Amino acid sequence: EGESMLDDNIAFALMAWNATDLEPRPPLKVAFPYLLPYATYHEARTNWRPLFFAKFFGLAAGQTTSREVLGALIADGVRVMNWTAREWPDY
C-alpha cells in the first residue's frame, strides 16, 4: 500500500497501463488526464482505484481492443456502468 491515496492512484493506474495489451496502444500522454484522482470541492475523496483494479482487471485481461475491454466489462448486464448498485460481498 502506498503512503497516500495519491500514491495508490498512480501505482494502480500505471499497473493497469503496463499490463494492457491494447493495440494500437494509446499514447501515455492521452492517459495522463485520467491518472490522477479528481473531485469537485464538495465531493468526498475516495480511494476507488484499488477496488476497481481488484474487481475488474481479470475481466479486462487479455483483451486487445477498447471495444473488447468494454464488451468484457459491460457484458451480461451492466457490471461497470451501474457499479454503485452492485453488492460487494467481501467489502
PDB file of N, CA and C in Angstrom:
ATOM      1  N   GLU A   1       0.832  -1.175   0.000  1.00  0.00           N
ATOM      2  CA  GLU A   1       0.000   0.000   0.000  1.00  0.00           C
ATOM      3  C   GLU A   1       0.878   1.239   0.000  1.00  0.00           C
ATOM      4  N   GLY A   2       0.443   2.252  -0.684  1.00  0.00           N
ATOM      5  CA  GLY A   2       1.223   3.479  -0.778  1.00  0.00           C
ATOM      6  C   GLY A   2       1.126   4.327   0.471  1.00  0.00           C
ATOM      7  N   GLU A   3       1.885   5.379   0.465  1.00  0.00           N
ATOM      8  CA  GLU A   3       1.892   6.316   1.597  1.00  0.00           C
ATOM      9  C   GLU A   3       0.632   7.179   1.627  1.00  0.00           C
ATOM     10  N   SER A   4      -0.037   7.297   0.475  1.00  0.00           N
ATOM     11  CA  SER A   4      -1.209   8.157   0.399  1.00  0.00           C
ATOM     12  C   SER A   4      -2.139   7.669  -0.704  1.00  0.00           C
ATOM     13  N   MET A   5      -3.323   8.247  -0.747  1.00  0.00           N
ATOM     14  CA  MET A   5      -4.270   7.924  -1.806  1.00  0.00           C
ATOM     15  C   MET A   5      -3.685   8.297  -3.170  1.00  0.00           C
ATOM     16  N   LEU A   6      -2.943   9.374  -3.228  1.00  0.00           N
ATOM     17  CA  LEU A   6      -2.316   9.787  -4.479  1.00  0.00           C
ATOM     18  C   LEU A   6      -1.322   8.725  -4.957  1.00  0.00           C
ATOM     19  N   ASP A   7      -0.500   8.208  -4.043  1.00  0.00           N
ATOM     20  CA  ASP A   7       0.438   7.137  -4.395  1.00  0.00           C
ATOM     21  C   ASP A   7      -0.301   5.916  -4.933  1.00  0.00           C
ATOM     22  N   ASP A   8      -1.397   5.535  -4.255  1.00  0.00           N
ATOM     23  CA  ASP A   8      -2.176   4.379  -4.701  1.00  0.00           C
ATOM     24  C   ASP A   8      -2.751   4.603  -6.092  1.00  0.00           C
ATOM     25  N   ASN A   9      -3.290   5.789  -6.332  1.00  0.00           N
ATOM     26  CA  ASN A   9      -3.879   6.076  -7.635  1.00  0.00           C
ATOM     27  C   ASN A   9      -2.846   5.984  -8.742  1.00  0.00           C
ATOM     28  N   ILE A  10      -1.690   6.544  -8.518  1.00  0.00           N
ATOM     29  CA  ILE A  10      -0.634   6.497  -9.525  1.00  0.00           C
ATOM     30  C   ILE A  10      -0.176   5.057  -9.744  1.00  0.00           C
ATOM     31  N   ALA A  11       0.055   4.324  -8.655  1.00  0.00           N
ATOM     32  CA  ALA A  11       0.546   2.946  -8.764  1.00  0.00           C
ATOM     33  C   ALA A  11      -0.444   2.053  -9.496  1.00  0.00           C
ATOM     34  N   PHE A  12      -1.721   2.105  -9.132  1.00  0.00           N
ATOM     35  CA  PHE A  12      -2.698   1.237  -9.776  1.00  0.00           C
ATOM     36  C   PHE A  12      -2.981   1.645 -11.215  1.00  0.00           C
ATOM     37  N   ALA A  13      -2.966   2.921 -11.515  1.00  0.00           N
ATOM     38  CA  ALA A  13      -3.141   3.357 -12.904  1.00  0.00           C
ATOM     39  C   ALA A  13      -1.987   2.873 -13.765  1.00  0.00           C
ATOM     40  N   LEU A  14      -0.765   2.980 -13.255  1.00  0.00           N
ATOM     41  CA  LEU A  14       0.394   2.532 -14.033  1.00  0.00           C
ATOM     42  C   LEU A  14       0.458   1.009 -14.131  1.00  0.00           C
ATOM     43  N   MET A  15       0.020   0.288 -13.087  1.00  0.00           N
ATOM     44  CA  MET A  15      -0.043  -1.180 -13.185  1.00  0.00           C
ATOM     45  C   MET A  15      -1.017  -1.589 -14.281  1.00  0.00           C
ATOM     46  N   ALA A  16      -2.164  -0.964 -14.328  1.00  0.00           N
ATOM     47  CA  ALA A  16      -3.144  -1.279 -15.369  1.00  0.00           C
ATOM     48  C   ALA A  16      -2.586  -0.913 -16.743  1.00  0.00           C
ATOM     49  N   TRP A  17      -1.942   0.233 -16.836  1.00  0.00           N
ATOM     50  CA  TRP A  17      -1.374   0.674 -18.105  1.00  0.00           C
ATOM     51  C   TRP A  17      -0.303  -0.308 -18.596  1.00  0.00           C
ATOM     52  N   ASN A  18       0.578  -0.724 -17.707  1.00  0.00           N
ATOM     53  CA  ASN A  18       1.664  -1.624 -18.088  1.00  0.00           C
ATOM     54  C   ASN A  18       1.184  -3.031 -18.416  1.00  0.00           C
ATOM     55  N   ALA A  19       0.041  -3.421 -17.875  1.00  0.00           N
ATOM     56  CA  ALA A  19      -0.476  -4.768 -18.117  1.00  0.00           C
ATOM     57  C   ALA A  19      -1.362  -4.850 -19.355  1.00  0.00           C
ATOM     58  N   THR A  20      -1.687  -3.737 -19.950  1.00  0.00           N
ATOM     59  CA  THR A  20      -2.610  -3.740 -21.074  1.00  0.00           C
ATOM     60  C   THR A  20      -1.983  -4.306 -22.346  1.00  0.00           C
ATOM     61  N   ASP A  21      -2.821  -4.954 -23.130  1.00  0.00           N
ATOM     62  CA  ASP A  21      -2.411  -5.475 -24.438  1.00  0.00           C
ATOM     63  C   ASP A  21      -3.096  -4.714 -25.569  1.00  0.00           C
ATOM     64  N   LEU A  22      -3.598  -3.524 -25.275  1.00  0.00           N
ATOM     65  CA  LEU A  22      -4.331  -2.780 -26.298  1.00  0.00           C
ATOM     66  C   LEU A  22      -3.467  -2.530 -27.515  1.00  0.00           C
ATOM     67  N   GLU A  23      -4.087  -2.693 -28.667  1.00  0.00           N
ATOM     68  CA  GLU A  23      -3.394  -2.459 -29.932  1.00  0.00           C
ATOM     69  C   GLU A  23      -4.352  -1.760 -30.873  1.00  0.00           C
ATOM     70  N   PRO A  24      -4.101  -0.602 -31.374  1.00  0.00           N
ATOM     71  CA  PRO A  24      -2.893   0.180 -31.106  1.00  0.00           C
ATOM     72  C   PRO A  24      -2.953   0.742 -29.693  1.00  0.00           C
ATOM     73  N   ARG A  25      -1.810   0.875 -29.103  1.00  0.00           N
ATOM     74  CA  ARG A  25      -1.711   1.379 -27.738  1.00  0.00           C
ATOM     75  C   ARG A  25      -1.801   2.898 -27.753  1.00  0.00           C
ATOM     76  N   PRO A  26      -2.769   3.459 -27.014  1.00  0.00           N
ATOM     77  CA  PRO A  26      -2.870   4.926 -26.981  1.00  0.00           C
ATOM     78  C   PRO A  26      -1.606   5.524 -26.363  1.00  0.00           C
ATOM     79  N   PRO A  27      -1.211   6.698 -26.798  1.00  0.00           N
ATOM     80  CA  PRO A  27      -0.041   7.336 -26.189  1.00  0.00           C
ATOM     81  C   PRO A  27      -0.297   7.610 -24.708  1.00  0.00           C
ATOM     82  N   LEU A  28       0.740   7.483 -23.887  1.00  0.00           N
ATOM     83  CA  LEU A  28       0.594   7.698 -22.448  1.00  0.00           C
ATOM     84  C   LEU A  28       0.082   9.106 -22.145  1.00  0.00           C
ATOM     85  N   LYS A  29       0.459  10.082 -22.979  1.00  0.00           N
ATOM     86  CA  LYS A  29       0.005  11.451 -22.709  1.00  0.00           C
ATOM     87  C   LYS A  29      -1.517  11.572 -22.832  1.00  0.00           C
ATOM     88  N   VAL A  30      -2.152  10.661 -23.576  1.00  0.00           N
ATOM     89  CA  VAL A  30      -3.612  10.654 -23.660  1.00  0.00           C
ATOM     90  C   VAL A  30      -4.204  10.169 -22.334  1.00  0.00           C
ATOM     91  N   ALA A  31      -3.501   9.270 -21.652  1.00  0.00           N
ATOM     92  CA  ALA A  31      -3.988   8.721 -20.388  1.00  0.00           C
ATOM     93  C   ALA A  31      -3.702   9.627 -19.192  1.00  0.00           C
ATOM     94  N   PHE A  32      -2.733  10.523 -19.291  1.00  0.00           N
ATOM     95  CA  PHE A  32      -2.356  11.356 -18.151  1.00  0.00           C
ATOM     96  C   PHE A  32      -3.528  12.084 -17.494  1.00  0.00           C
ATOM     97  N   PRO A  33      -4.469  12.664 -18.258  1.00  0.00           N
ATOM     98  CA  PRO A  33      -5.576  13.360 -17.591  1.00  0.00           C
ATOM     99  C   PRO A  33      -6.424  12.437 -16.709  1.00  0.00           C
ATOM    100  N   TYR A  34      -6.368  11.125 -16.945  1.00  0.00           N
ATOM    101  CA  TYR A  34      -7.175  10.177 -16.175  1.00  0.00           C
ATOM    102  C   TYR A  34      -6.388   9.510 -15.065  1.00  0.00           C
ATOM    103  N   LEU A  35      -5.124   9.824 -14.947  1.00  0.00           N
ATOM    104  CA  LEU A  35      -4.248   9.183 -13.975  1.00  0.00           C
ATOM    105  C   LEU A  35      -4.511   9.652 -12.548  1.00  0.00           C
ATOM    106  N   LEU A  36      -4.644  10.939 -12.367  1.00  0.00           N
ATOM    107  CA  LEU A  36      -4.789  11.498 -11.019  1.00  0.00           C
ATOM    108  C   LEU A  36      -6.261  11.562 -10.618  1.00  0.00           C
ATOM    109  N   PRO A  37      -6.539  11.355  -9.331  1.00  0.00           N
ATOM    110  CA  PRO A  37      -7.927  11.457  -8.870  1.00  0.00           C
ATOM    111  C   PRO A  37      -8.404  12.901  -8.956  1.00  0.00           C
ATOM    112  N   TYR A  38      -9.680  13.061  -9.137  1.00  0.00           N
ATOM    113  CA  TYR A  38     -10.225  14.416  -9.182  1.00  0.00           C
ATOM    114  C   TYR A  38     -11.560  14.416  -8.445  1.00  0.00           C
ATOM    115  N   ALA A  39     -11.949  15.546  -7.981  1.00  0.00           N
ATOM    116  CA  ALA A  39     -13.243  15.731  -7.336  1.00  0.00           C
ATOM    117  C   ALA A  39     -13.510  17.221  -7.266  1.00  0.00           C
ATOM    118  N   THR A  40     -14.771  17.566  -7.240  1.00  0.00           N
ATOM    119  CA  THR A  40     -15.101  18.963  -7.007  1.00  0.00           C
ATOM    120  C   THR A  40     -14.983  19.226  -5.510  1.00  0.00           C
ATOM    121  N   TYR A  41     -15.076  20.456  -5.115  1.00  0.00           N
ATOM    122  CA  TYR A  41     -14.799  20.820  -3.727  1.00  0.00           C
ATOM    123  C   TYR A  41     -15.748  20.162  -2.734  1.00  0.00           C
ATOM    124  N   HIS A  42     -16.944  19.782  -3.148  1.00  0.00           N
ATOM    125  CA  HIS A  42     -17.911  19.209  -2.206  1.00  0.00           C
ATOM    126  C   HIS A  42     -17.988  17.682  -2.266  1.00  0.00           C
ATOM    127  N   GLU A  43     -17.148  17.035  -3.058  1.00  0.00           N
ATOM    128  CA  GLU A  43     -17.145  15.578  -3.139  1.00  0.00           C
ATOM    129  C   GLU A  43     -16.116  14.985  -2.182  1.00  0.00           C
ATOM    130  N   ALA A  44     -16.475  13.852  -1.610  1.00  0.00           N
ATOM    131  CA  ALA A  44     -15.529  13.140  -0.750  1.00  0.00           C
ATOM    132  C   ALA A  44     -14.439  12.510  -1.619  1.00  0.00           C
ATOM    133  N   ARG A  45     -13.254  12.454  -1.098  1.00  0.00           N
ATOM    134  CA  ARG A  45     -12.152  11.794  -1.799  1.00  0.00           C
ATOM    135  C   ARG A  45     -12.140  10.341  -1.361  1.00  0.00           C
ATOM    136  N   THR A  46     -12.280   9.450  -2.314  1.00  0.00           N
ATOM    137  CA  THR A  46     -12.279   8.023  -2.003  1.00  0.00           C
ATOM    138  C   THR A  46     -11.193   7.327  -2.809  1.00  0.00           C
ATOM    139  N   ASN A  47     -10.626   6.319  -2.225  1.00  0.00           N
ATOM    140  CA  ASN A  47      -9.544   5.573  -2.866  1.00  0.00           C
ATOM    141  C   ASN A  47     -10.157   4.403  -3.640  1.00  0.00           C
ATOM    142  N   TRP A  48     -10.809   4.698  -4.773  1.00  0.00           N
ATOM    143  CA  TRP A  48     -11.566   3.705  -5.521  1.00  0.00           C
ATOM    144  C   TRP A  48     -10.718   2.866  -6.471  1.00  0.00           C
ATOM    145  N   ARG A  49      -9.564   3.355  -6.894  1.00  0.00           N
ATOM    146  CA  ARG A  49      -8.809   2.662  -7.943  1.00  0.00           C
ATOM    147  C   ARG A  49      -8.351   1.256  -7.541  1.00  0.00           C
ATOM    148  N   PRO A  50      -7.868   1.028  -6.297  1.00  0.00           N
ATOM    149  CA  PRO A  50      -7.514  -0.353  -5.932  1.00  0.00           C
ATOM    150  C   PRO A  50      -8.713  -1.307  -5.991  1.00  0.00           C
ATOM    151  N   LEU A  51      -9.899  -0.843  -5.588  1.00  0.00           N
ATOM    152  CA  LEU A  51     -11.100  -1.670  -5.645  1.00  0.00           C
ATOM    153  C   LEU A  51     -11.446  -2.010  -7.091  1.00  0.00           C
ATOM    154  N   PHE A  52     -11.442  -1.007  -7.957  1.00  0.00           N
ATOM    155  CA  PHE A  52     -11.733  -1.254  -9.366  1.00  0.00           C
ATOM    156  C   PHE A  52     -10.722  -2.211  -9.981  1.00  0.00           C
ATOM    157  N   PHE A  53      -9.455  -2.022  -9.658  1.00  0.00           N
ATOM    158  CA  PHE A  53      -8.408  -2.888 -10.197  1.00  0.00           C
ATOM    159  C   PHE A  53      -8.668  -4.335  -9.777  1.00  0.00           C
ATOM    160  N   ALA A  54      -8.944  -4.544  -8.494  1.00  0.00           N
ATOM    161  CA  ALA A  54      -9.168  -5.895  -7.980  1.00  0.00           C
ATOM    162  C   ALA A  54     -10.411  -6.540  -8.584  1.00  0.00           C
ATOM    163  N   LYS A  55     -11.461  -5.775  -8.753  1.00  0.00           N
ATOM    164  CA  LYS A  55     -12.721  -6.331  -9.238  1.00  0.00           C
ATOM    165  C   LYS A  55     -12.777  -6.515 -10.749  1.00  0.00           C
ATOM    166  N   PHE A  56     -12.138  -5.643 -11.519  1.00  0.00           N
ATOM    167  CA  PHE A  56     -12.359  -5.641 -12.957  1.00  0.00           C
ATOM    168  C   PHE A  56     -11.147  -6.002 -13.801  1.00  0.00           C
ATOM    169  N   PHE A  57      -9.953  -6.048 -13.224  1.00  0.00           N
ATOM    170  CA  PHE A  57      -8.776  -6.323 -14.032  1.00  0.00           C
ATOM    171  C   PHE A  57      -8.855  -7.693 -14.693  1.00  0.00           C
ATOM    172  N   GLY A  58      -9.296  -8.697 -13.946  1.00  0.00           N
ATOM    173  CA  GLY A  58      -9.401 -10.042 -14.509  1.00  0.00           C
ATOM    174  C   GLY A  58     -10.345 -10.121 -15.692  1.00  0.00           C
ATOM    175  N   LEU A  59     -11.412  -9.328 -15.672  1.00  0.00           N
ATOM    176  CA  LEU A  59     -12.361  -9.320 -16.789  1.00  0.00           C
ATOM    177  C   LEU A  59     -11.758  -8.698 -18.040  1.00  0.00           C
ATOM    178  N   ALA A  60     -10.917  -7.694 -17.851  1.00  0.00           N
ATOM    179  CA  ALA A  60     -10.341  -6.979 -18.994  1.00  0.00           C
ATOM    180  C   ALA A  60      -9.031  -7.590 -19.479  1.00  0.00           C
ATOM    181  N   ALA A  61      -8.415  -8.428 -18.651  1.00  0.00           N
ATOM    182  CA  ALA A  61      -7.113  -9.009 -19.016  1.00  0.00           C
ATOM    183  C   ALA A  61      -7.224  -9.810 -20.314  1.00  0.00           C
ATOM    184  N   GLY A  62      -6.256  -9.639 -21.166  1.00  0.00           N
ATOM    185  CA  GLY A  62      -6.204 -10.376 -22.424  1.00  0.00           C
ATOM    186  C   GLY A  62      -6.973  -9.741 -23.567  1.00  0.00           C
ATOM    187  N   GLN A  63      -7.758  -8.719 -23.283  1.00  0.00           N
ATOM    188  CA  GLN A  63      -8.484  -8.023 -24.354  1.00  0.00           C
ATOM    189  C   GLN A  63      -7.494  -7.140 -25.094  1.00  0.00           C
ATOM    190  N   THR A  64      -7.655  -7.019 -26.399  1.00  0.00           N
ATOM    191  CA  THR A  64      -6.668  -6.275 -27.183  1.00  0.00           C
ATOM    192  C   THR A  64      -7.206  -5.006 -27.820  1.00  0.00           C
ATOM    193  N   THR A  65      -8.503  -4.751 -27.700  1.00  0.00           N
ATOM    194  CA  THR A  65      -9.050  -3.502 -28.230  1.00  0.00           C
ATOM    195  C   THR A  65      -9.935  -2.859 -27.163  1.00  0.00           C
ATOM    196  N   SER A  66     -10.124  -1.567 -27.272  1.00  0.00           N
ATOM    197  CA  SER A  66     -11.000  -0.866 -26.332  1.00  0.00           C
ATOM    198  C   SER A  66     -12.406  -1.438 -26.386  1.00  0.00           C
ATOM    199  N   ARG A  67     -12.861  -1.792 -27.572  1.00  0.00           N
ATOM    200  CA  ARG A  67     -14.205  -2.368 -27.735  1.00  0.00           C
ATOM    201  C   ARG A  67     -14.310  -3.698 -26.982  1.00  0.00           C
ATOM    202  N   GLU A  68     -13.267  -4.538 -27.057  1.00  0.00           N
ATOM    203  CA  GLU A  68     -13.275  -5.810 -26.332  1.00  0.00           C
ATOM    204  C   GLU A  68     -13.277  -5.591 -24.819  1.00  0.00           C
ATOM    205  N   VAL A  69     -12.499  -4.616 -24.351  1.00  0.00           N
ATOM    206  CA  VAL A  69     -12.467  -4.319 -22.917  1.00  0.00           C
ATOM    207  C   VAL A  69     -13.856  -3.906 -22.451  1.00  0.00           C
ATOM    208  N   LEU A  70     -14.480  -2.970 -23.158  1.00  0.00           N
ATOM    209  CA  LEU A  70     -15.821  -2.526 -22.773  1.00  0.00           C
ATOM    210  C   LEU A  70     -16.823  -3.663 -22.861  1.00  0.00           C
ATOM    211  N   GLY A  71     -16.702  -4.505 -23.887  1.00  0.00           N
ATOM    212  CA  GLY A  71     -17.595  -5.646 -24.007  1.00  0.00           C
ATOM    213  C   GLY A  71     -17.456  -6.593 -22.832  1.00  0.00           C
ATOM    214  N   ALA A  72     -16.227  -6.824 -22.381  1.00  0.00           N
ATOM    215  CA  ALA A  72     -15.998  -7.710 -21.243  1.00  0.00           C
ATOM    216  C   ALA A  72     -16.522  -7.108 -19.947  1.00  0.00           C
ATOM    217  N   LEU A  73     -16.397  -5.813 -19.790  1.00  0.00           N
ATOM    218  CA  LEU A  73     -16.817  -5.154 -18.557  1.00  0.00           C
ATOM    219  C   LEU A  73     -18.313  -4.907 -18.483  1.00  0.00           C
ATOM    220  N   ILE A  74     -18.973  -4.809 -19.625  1.00  0.00           N
ATOM    221  CA  ILE A  74     -20.398  -4.483 -19.637  1.00  0.00           C
ATOM    222  C   ILE A  74     -21.252  -5.691 -20.007  1.00  0.00           C
ATOM    223  N   ALA A  75     -20.668  -6.772 -20.469  1.00  0.00           N
ATOM    224  CA  ALA A  75     -21.411  -7.951 -20.888  1.00  0.00           C
ATOM    225  C   ALA A  75     -22.270  -8.503 -19.751  1.00  0.00           C
ATOM    226  N   ASP A  76     -23.298  -9.245 -20.112  1.00  0.00           N
ATOM    227  CA  ASP A  76     -24.187  -9.884 -19.134  1.00  0.00           C
ATOM    228  C   ASP A  76     -24.817  -8.872 -18.187  1.00  0.00           C
ATOM    229  N   GLY A  77     -25.368  -7.836 -18.726  1.00  0.00           N
ATOM    230  CA  GLY A  77     -25.957  -6.801 -17.889  1.00  0.00           C
ATOM    231  C   GLY A  77     -24.991  -5.645 -17.752  1.00  0.00           C
ATOM    232  N   VAL A  78     -25.216  -4.834 -16.781  1.00  0.00           N
ATOM    233  CA  VAL A  78     -24.412  -3.645 -16.602  1.00  0.00           C
ATOM    234  C   VAL A  78     -23.541  -3.825 -15.363  1.00  0.00           C
ATOM    235  N   ARG A  79     -22.311  -4.283 -15.552  1.00  0.00           N
ATOM    236  CA  ARG A  79     -21.406  -4.514 -14.423  1.00  0.00           C
ATOM    237  C   ARG A  79     -20.748  -3.220 -13.966  1.00  0.00           C
ATOM    238  N   VAL A  80     -20.162  -2.504 -14.902  1.00  0.00           N
ATOM    239  CA  VAL A  80     -19.376  -1.327 -14.536  1.00  0.00           C
ATOM    240  C   VAL A  80     -20.221  -0.069 -14.528  1.00  0.00           C
ATOM    241  N   MET A  81     -21.099   0.077 -15.498  1.00  0.00           N
ATOM    242  CA  MET A  81     -21.808   1.336 -15.639  1.00  0.00           C
ATOM    243  C   MET A  81     -22.740   1.614 -14.455  1.00  0.00           C
ATOM    244  N   ASN A  82     -23.167   0.595 -13.731  1.00  0.00           N
ATOM    245  CA  ASN A  82     -24.025   0.778 -12.574  1.00  0.00           C
ATOM    246  C   ASN A  82     -23.366   0.146 -11.348  1.00  0.00           C
ATOM    247  N   TRP A  83     -22.093   0.423 -11.156  1.00  0.00           N
ATOM    248  CA  TRP A  83     -21.322  -0.254 -10.112  1.00  0.00           C
ATOM    249  C   TRP A  83     -21.787   0.082  -8.707  1.00  0.00           C
ATOM    250  N   THR A  84     -22.453   1.213  -8.512  1.00  0.00           N
ATOM    251  CA  THR A  84     -22.904   1.559  -7.162  1.00  0.00           C
ATOM    252  C   THR A  84     -24.070   0.678  -6.722  1.00  0.00           C
ATOM    253  N   ALA A  85     -24.804   0.112  -7.671  1.00  0.00           N
ATOM    254  CA  ALA A  85     -25.927  -0.753  -7.322  1.00  0.00           C
ATOM    255  C   ALA A  85     -25.473  -2.176  -7.031  1.00  0.00           C
ATOM    256  N   ARG A  86     -24.252  -2.513  -7.354  1.00  0.00           N
ATOM    257  CA  ARG A  86     -23.751  -3.864  -7.135  1.00  0.00           C
ATOM    258  C   ARG A  86     -23.406  -4.055  -5.664  1.00  0.00           C
ATOM    259  N   GLU A  87     -23.728  -5.232  -5.142  1.00  0.00           N
ATOM    260  CA  GLU A  87     -23.366  -5.552  -3.771  1.00  0.00           C
ATOM    261  C   GLU A  87     -22.066  -6.332  -3.786  1.00  0.00           C
ATOM    262  N   TRP A  88     -21.094  -5.842  -3.060  1.00  0.00           N
ATOM    263  CA  TRP A  88     -19.785  -6.481  -2.991  1.00  0.00           C
ATOM    264  C   TRP A  88     -19.747  -7.313  -1.707  1.00  0.00           C
ATOM    265  N   PRO A  89     -19.839  -8.626  -1.801  1.00  0.00           N
ATOM    266  CA  PRO A  89     -19.916  -9.429  -0.594  1.00  0.00           C
ATOM    267  C   PRO A  89     -18.691  -9.352   0.303  1.00  0.00           C
ATOM    268  N   ASP A  90     -17.529  -9.076  -0.246  1.00  0.00           N
ATOM    269  CA  ASP A  90     -16.318  -9.058   0.570  1.00  0.00           C
ATOM    270  C   ASP A  90     -15.902  -7.647   0.976  1.00  0.00           C
ATOM    271  N   TYR A  91     -16.766  -6.650   0.808  1.00  0.00           N
ATOM    272  CA  TYR A  91     -16.437  -5.277   1.222  1.00  0.00           C
ATOM    273  C   TYR A  91     -17.513  -4.738   2.124  1.00  0.00           C
TER     274      TYR A  91
END
